[in-house]
Tab-separated table of C-alpha atoms in Angstrom:
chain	number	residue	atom	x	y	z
J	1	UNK	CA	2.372	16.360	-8.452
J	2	UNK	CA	-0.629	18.312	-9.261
J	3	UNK	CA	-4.141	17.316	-8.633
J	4	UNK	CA	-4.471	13.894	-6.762
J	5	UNK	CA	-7.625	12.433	-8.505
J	6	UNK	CA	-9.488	9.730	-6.567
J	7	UNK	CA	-12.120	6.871	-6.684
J	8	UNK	CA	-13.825	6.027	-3.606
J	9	UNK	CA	-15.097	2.070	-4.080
J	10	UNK	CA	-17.250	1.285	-0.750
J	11	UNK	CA	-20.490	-0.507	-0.657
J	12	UNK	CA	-21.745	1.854	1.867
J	13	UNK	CA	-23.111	5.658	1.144
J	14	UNK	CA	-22.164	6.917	4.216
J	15	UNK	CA	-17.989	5.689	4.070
J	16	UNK	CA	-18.487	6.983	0.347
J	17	UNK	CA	-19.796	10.481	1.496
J	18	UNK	CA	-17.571	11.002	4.617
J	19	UNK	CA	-14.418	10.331	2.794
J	20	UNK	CA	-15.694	12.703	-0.153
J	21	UNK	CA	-16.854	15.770	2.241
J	22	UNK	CA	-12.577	14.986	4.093
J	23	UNK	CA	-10.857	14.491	0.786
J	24	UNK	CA	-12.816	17.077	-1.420
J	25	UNK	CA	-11.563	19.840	1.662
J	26	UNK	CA	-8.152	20.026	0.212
J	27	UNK	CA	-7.314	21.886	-2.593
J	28	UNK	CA	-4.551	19.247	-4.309
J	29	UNK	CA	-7.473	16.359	-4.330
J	30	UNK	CA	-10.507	15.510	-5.668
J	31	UNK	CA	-13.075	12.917	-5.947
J	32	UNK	CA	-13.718	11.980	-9.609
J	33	UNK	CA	-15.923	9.136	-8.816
J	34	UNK	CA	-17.694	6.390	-6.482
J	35	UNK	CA	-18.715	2.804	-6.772
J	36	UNK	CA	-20.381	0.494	-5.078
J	37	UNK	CA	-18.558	-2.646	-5.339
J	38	UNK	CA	-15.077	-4.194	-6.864
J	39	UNK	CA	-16.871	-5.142	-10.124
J	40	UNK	CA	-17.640	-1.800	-11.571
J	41	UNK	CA	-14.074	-0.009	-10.609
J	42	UNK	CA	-11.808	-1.452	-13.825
J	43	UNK	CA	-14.488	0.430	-15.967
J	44	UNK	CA	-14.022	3.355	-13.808
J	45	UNK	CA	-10.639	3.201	-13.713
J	46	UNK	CA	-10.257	3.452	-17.598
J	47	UNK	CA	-12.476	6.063	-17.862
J	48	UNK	CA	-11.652	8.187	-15.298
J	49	UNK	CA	-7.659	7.395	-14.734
J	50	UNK	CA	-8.041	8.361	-11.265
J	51	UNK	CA	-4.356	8.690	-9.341
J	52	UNK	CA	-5.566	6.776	-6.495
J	53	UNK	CA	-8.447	4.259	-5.951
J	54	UNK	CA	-9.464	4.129	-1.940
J	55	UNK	CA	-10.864	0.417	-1.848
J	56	UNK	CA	-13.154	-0.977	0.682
J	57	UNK	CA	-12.357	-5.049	1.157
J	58	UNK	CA	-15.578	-6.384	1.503
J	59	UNK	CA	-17.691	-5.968	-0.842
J	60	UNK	CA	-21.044	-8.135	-2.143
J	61	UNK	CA	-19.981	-8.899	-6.110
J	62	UNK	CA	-16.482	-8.059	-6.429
J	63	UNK	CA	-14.117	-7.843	-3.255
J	64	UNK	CA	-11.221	-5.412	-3.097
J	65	UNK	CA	-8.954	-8.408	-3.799
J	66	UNK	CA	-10.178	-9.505	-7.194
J	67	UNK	CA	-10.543	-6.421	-8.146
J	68	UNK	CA	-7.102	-5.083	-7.252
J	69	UNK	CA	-5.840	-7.785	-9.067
J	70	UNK	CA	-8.176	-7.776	-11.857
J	71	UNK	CA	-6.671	-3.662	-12.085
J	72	UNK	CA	-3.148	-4.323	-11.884
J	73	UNK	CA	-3.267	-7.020	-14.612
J	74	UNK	CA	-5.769	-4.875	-16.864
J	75	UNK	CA	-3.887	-1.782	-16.595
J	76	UNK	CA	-1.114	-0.674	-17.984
J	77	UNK	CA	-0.180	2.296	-16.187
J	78	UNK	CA	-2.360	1.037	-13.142
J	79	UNK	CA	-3.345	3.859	-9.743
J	80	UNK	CA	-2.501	3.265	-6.755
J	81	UNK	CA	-4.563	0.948	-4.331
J	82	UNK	CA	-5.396	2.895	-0.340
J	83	UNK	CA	-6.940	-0.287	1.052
J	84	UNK	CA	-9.522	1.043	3.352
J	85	UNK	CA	-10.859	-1.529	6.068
J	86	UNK	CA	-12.569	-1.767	9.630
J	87	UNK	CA	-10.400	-4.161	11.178
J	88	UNK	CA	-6.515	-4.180	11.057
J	89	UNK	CA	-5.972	-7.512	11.424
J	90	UNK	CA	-8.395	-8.741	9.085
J	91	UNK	CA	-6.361	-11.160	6.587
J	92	UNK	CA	-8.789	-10.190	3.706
J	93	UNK	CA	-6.385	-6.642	3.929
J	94	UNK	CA	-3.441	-8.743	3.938
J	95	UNK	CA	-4.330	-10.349	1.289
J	96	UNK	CA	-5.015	-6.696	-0.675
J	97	UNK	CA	-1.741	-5.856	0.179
J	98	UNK	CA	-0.713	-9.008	-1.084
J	99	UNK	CA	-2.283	-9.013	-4.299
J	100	UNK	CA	-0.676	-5.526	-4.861
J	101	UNK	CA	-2.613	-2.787	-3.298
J	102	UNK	CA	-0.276	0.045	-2.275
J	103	UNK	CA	-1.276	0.866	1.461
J	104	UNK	CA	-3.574	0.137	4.225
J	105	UNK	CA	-5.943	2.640	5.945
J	106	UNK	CA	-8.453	2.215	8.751
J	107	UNK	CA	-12.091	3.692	8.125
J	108	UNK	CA	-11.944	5.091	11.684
J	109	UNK	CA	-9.020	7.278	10.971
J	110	UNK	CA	-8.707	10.845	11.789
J	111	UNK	CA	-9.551	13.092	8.750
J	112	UNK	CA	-6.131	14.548	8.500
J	113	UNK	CA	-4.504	10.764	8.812
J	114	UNK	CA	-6.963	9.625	5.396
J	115	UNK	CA	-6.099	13.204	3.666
J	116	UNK	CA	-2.140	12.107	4.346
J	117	UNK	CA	-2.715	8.638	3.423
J	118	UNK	CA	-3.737	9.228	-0.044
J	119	UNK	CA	-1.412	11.556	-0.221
J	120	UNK	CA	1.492	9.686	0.650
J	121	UNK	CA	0.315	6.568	-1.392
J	122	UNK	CA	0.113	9.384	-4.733
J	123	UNK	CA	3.212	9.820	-3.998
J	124	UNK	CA	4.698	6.158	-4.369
J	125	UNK	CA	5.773	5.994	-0.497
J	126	UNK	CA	3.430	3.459	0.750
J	127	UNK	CA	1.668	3.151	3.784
J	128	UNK	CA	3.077	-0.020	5.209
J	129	UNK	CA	0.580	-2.333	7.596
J	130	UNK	CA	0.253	-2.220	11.312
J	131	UNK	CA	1.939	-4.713	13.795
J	132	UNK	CA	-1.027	-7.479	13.634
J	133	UNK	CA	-0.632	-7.989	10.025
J	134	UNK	CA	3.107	-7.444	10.150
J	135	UNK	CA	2.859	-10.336	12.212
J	136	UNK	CA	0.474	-12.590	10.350
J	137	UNK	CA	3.286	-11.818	7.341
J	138	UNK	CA	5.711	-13.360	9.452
J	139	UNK	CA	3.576	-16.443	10.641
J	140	UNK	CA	3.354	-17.208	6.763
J	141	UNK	CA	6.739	-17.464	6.028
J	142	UNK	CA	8.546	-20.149	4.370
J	143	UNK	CA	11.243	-21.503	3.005
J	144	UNK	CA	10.199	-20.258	-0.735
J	145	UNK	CA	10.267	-16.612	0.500
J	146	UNK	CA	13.898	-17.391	2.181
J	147	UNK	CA	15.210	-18.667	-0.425
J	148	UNK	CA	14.239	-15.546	-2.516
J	149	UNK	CA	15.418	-13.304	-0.261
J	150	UNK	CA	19.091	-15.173	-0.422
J	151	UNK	CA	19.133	-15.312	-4.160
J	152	UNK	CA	18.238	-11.486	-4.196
J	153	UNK	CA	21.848	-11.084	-2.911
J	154	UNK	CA	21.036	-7.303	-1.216
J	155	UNK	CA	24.288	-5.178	-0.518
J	156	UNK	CA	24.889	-3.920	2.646
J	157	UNK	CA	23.438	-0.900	2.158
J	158	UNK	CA	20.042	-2.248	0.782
J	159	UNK	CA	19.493	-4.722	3.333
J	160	UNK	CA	19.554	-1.415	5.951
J	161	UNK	CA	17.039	0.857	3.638
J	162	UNK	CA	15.046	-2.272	3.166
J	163	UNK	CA	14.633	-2.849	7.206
J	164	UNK	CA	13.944	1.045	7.626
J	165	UNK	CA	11.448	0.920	4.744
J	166	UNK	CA	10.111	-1.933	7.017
J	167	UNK	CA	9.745	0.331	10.388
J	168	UNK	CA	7.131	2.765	7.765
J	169	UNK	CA	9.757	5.304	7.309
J	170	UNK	CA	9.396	7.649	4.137
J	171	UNK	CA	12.355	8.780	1.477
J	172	UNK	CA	13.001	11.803	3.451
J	173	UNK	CA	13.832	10.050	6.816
J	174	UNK	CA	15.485	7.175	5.396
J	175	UNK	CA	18.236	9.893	4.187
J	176	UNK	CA	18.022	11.832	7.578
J	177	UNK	CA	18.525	8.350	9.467
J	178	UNK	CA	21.683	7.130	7.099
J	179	UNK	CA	22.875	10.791	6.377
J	180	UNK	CA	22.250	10.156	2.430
J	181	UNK	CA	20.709	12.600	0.029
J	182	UNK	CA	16.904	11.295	-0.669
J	183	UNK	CA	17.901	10.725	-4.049
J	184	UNK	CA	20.489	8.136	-3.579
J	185	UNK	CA	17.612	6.197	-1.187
J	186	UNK	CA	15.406	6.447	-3.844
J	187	UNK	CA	18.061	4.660	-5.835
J	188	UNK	CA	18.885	2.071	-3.092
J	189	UNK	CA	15.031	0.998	-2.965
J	190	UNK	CA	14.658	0.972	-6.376
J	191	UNK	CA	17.186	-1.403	-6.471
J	192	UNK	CA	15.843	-3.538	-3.891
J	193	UNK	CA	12.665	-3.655	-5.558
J	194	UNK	CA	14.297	-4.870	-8.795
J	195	UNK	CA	16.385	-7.200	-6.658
J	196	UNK	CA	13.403	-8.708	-5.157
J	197	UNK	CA	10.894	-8.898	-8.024
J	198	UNK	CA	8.667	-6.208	-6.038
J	199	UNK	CA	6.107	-3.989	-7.253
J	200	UNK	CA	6.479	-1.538	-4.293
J	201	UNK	CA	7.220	-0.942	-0.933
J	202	UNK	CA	4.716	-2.654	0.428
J	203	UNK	CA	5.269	-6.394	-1.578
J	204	UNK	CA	8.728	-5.610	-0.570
J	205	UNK	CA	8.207	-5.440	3.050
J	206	UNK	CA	5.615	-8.489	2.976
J	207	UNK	CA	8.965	-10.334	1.574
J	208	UNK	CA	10.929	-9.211	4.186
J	209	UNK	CA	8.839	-10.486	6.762
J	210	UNK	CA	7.268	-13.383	5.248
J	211	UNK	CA	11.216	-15.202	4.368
J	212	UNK	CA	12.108	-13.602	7.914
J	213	UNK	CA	14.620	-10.724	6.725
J	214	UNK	CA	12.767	-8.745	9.650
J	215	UNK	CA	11.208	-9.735	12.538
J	216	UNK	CA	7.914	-8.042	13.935
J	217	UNK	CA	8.394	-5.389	15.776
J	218	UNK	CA	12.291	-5.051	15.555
J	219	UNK	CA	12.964	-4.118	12.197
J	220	UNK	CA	15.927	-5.418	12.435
């Protein structure tokens, strides 16, 4: 793609203008616009069609929960959602990721990490979530997710991308580890996605844990 226009949405200045000075470096991104909290970004959003929307959680008015969801439903062709959070295992980010946000990135992360997280969420390969909230996925399972996962009746093939989408691994090294051209993956999770009534990687992977497809920390 060309250009990877972004919103920042943080209450605080200072996240607003760090992330600007790290993202506004590279040449394929720019900043087309800030706000301070969740209510003011579906405005933003359909003035500015920004690619990706880097979302702080908390916020005072608006958190980056309703207003995730408030995007995705007002939307039609919606950005994508870099969750953008202190703490790893706070459940307010699991809850982003539930509600449809596209990836998961910690405000203390190295510049290059945040310049390849929006990258990598631009480009429809999520970021999935760390072990803690991986975890807390699985702790919330039931018997509705299980029975979701049975019904989506995944081939054999599928059920492997899915659990190697689950370890975090991109297109590219999905086909490395089966020996497939990335083309046919991108086919395979497509059709998991459709299989499992999915928005993206992510919601897929929350499944996966949450009816107990894959275990923390396994994969498998």
């Amino acid at each position: 793609m060309g250009t990877i226009n972004v919103l920042l949405v943080d209450d605080d200045p200072l996240v607003r203008a760090g992330l600007r000075v790290i993202l506004e470096a590279q040449e394929d991104i720019a900043v087309v616009g800030e706000a301070a909290d969740g209510a003011a970004v579906l405005p933003l959003v359909r003035s500015l069609r920004p690619d990706v929307v880097a979302m702080d959680v908390r916020m005072p008015l608006l958190d980056g929960i309703e207003a995730t969801r408030l995007v995705l439903r007002s939307v039609a062709e919606p950005p994508k959602i870099l969750v953008v959070t202190t703490f790893e295992e706070d459940e307010y980010v699991y809850e982003a990721l539930r509600a449809g946000a596209d990836g998961f990135l910690l405000k203390r992360a190295r510049p290059a990490e945040i310049v390849h997280a929006v990258r990598l969420v631009a480009e429809g390969e999520s970021l999935l979530f760390p072990a803690a909230l991986r975890s807390l996925a699985a702790a919330r399972g039931n018997d509705t997710a299980a029975r979701a996962m049975e019904r989506a009746a995944l081939t054999e093939r599928e059920a492997q991308v899915l659990r190697l989408v689950a370890r975090g691994m991109t297109n590219a090294e999905i086909a490395a580890q089966l020996v497939l051209g990335t083309e046919t993956v991108k086919s395979h999770v497509s059709a998991v996605l459709t299989k499992l009534g999915a928005r993206d990687r992510t919601q897929a992977v929350i499944a996966a844990y949450e009816s107990g497809f894959v275990a923390p920390g396994t994969g498998r």
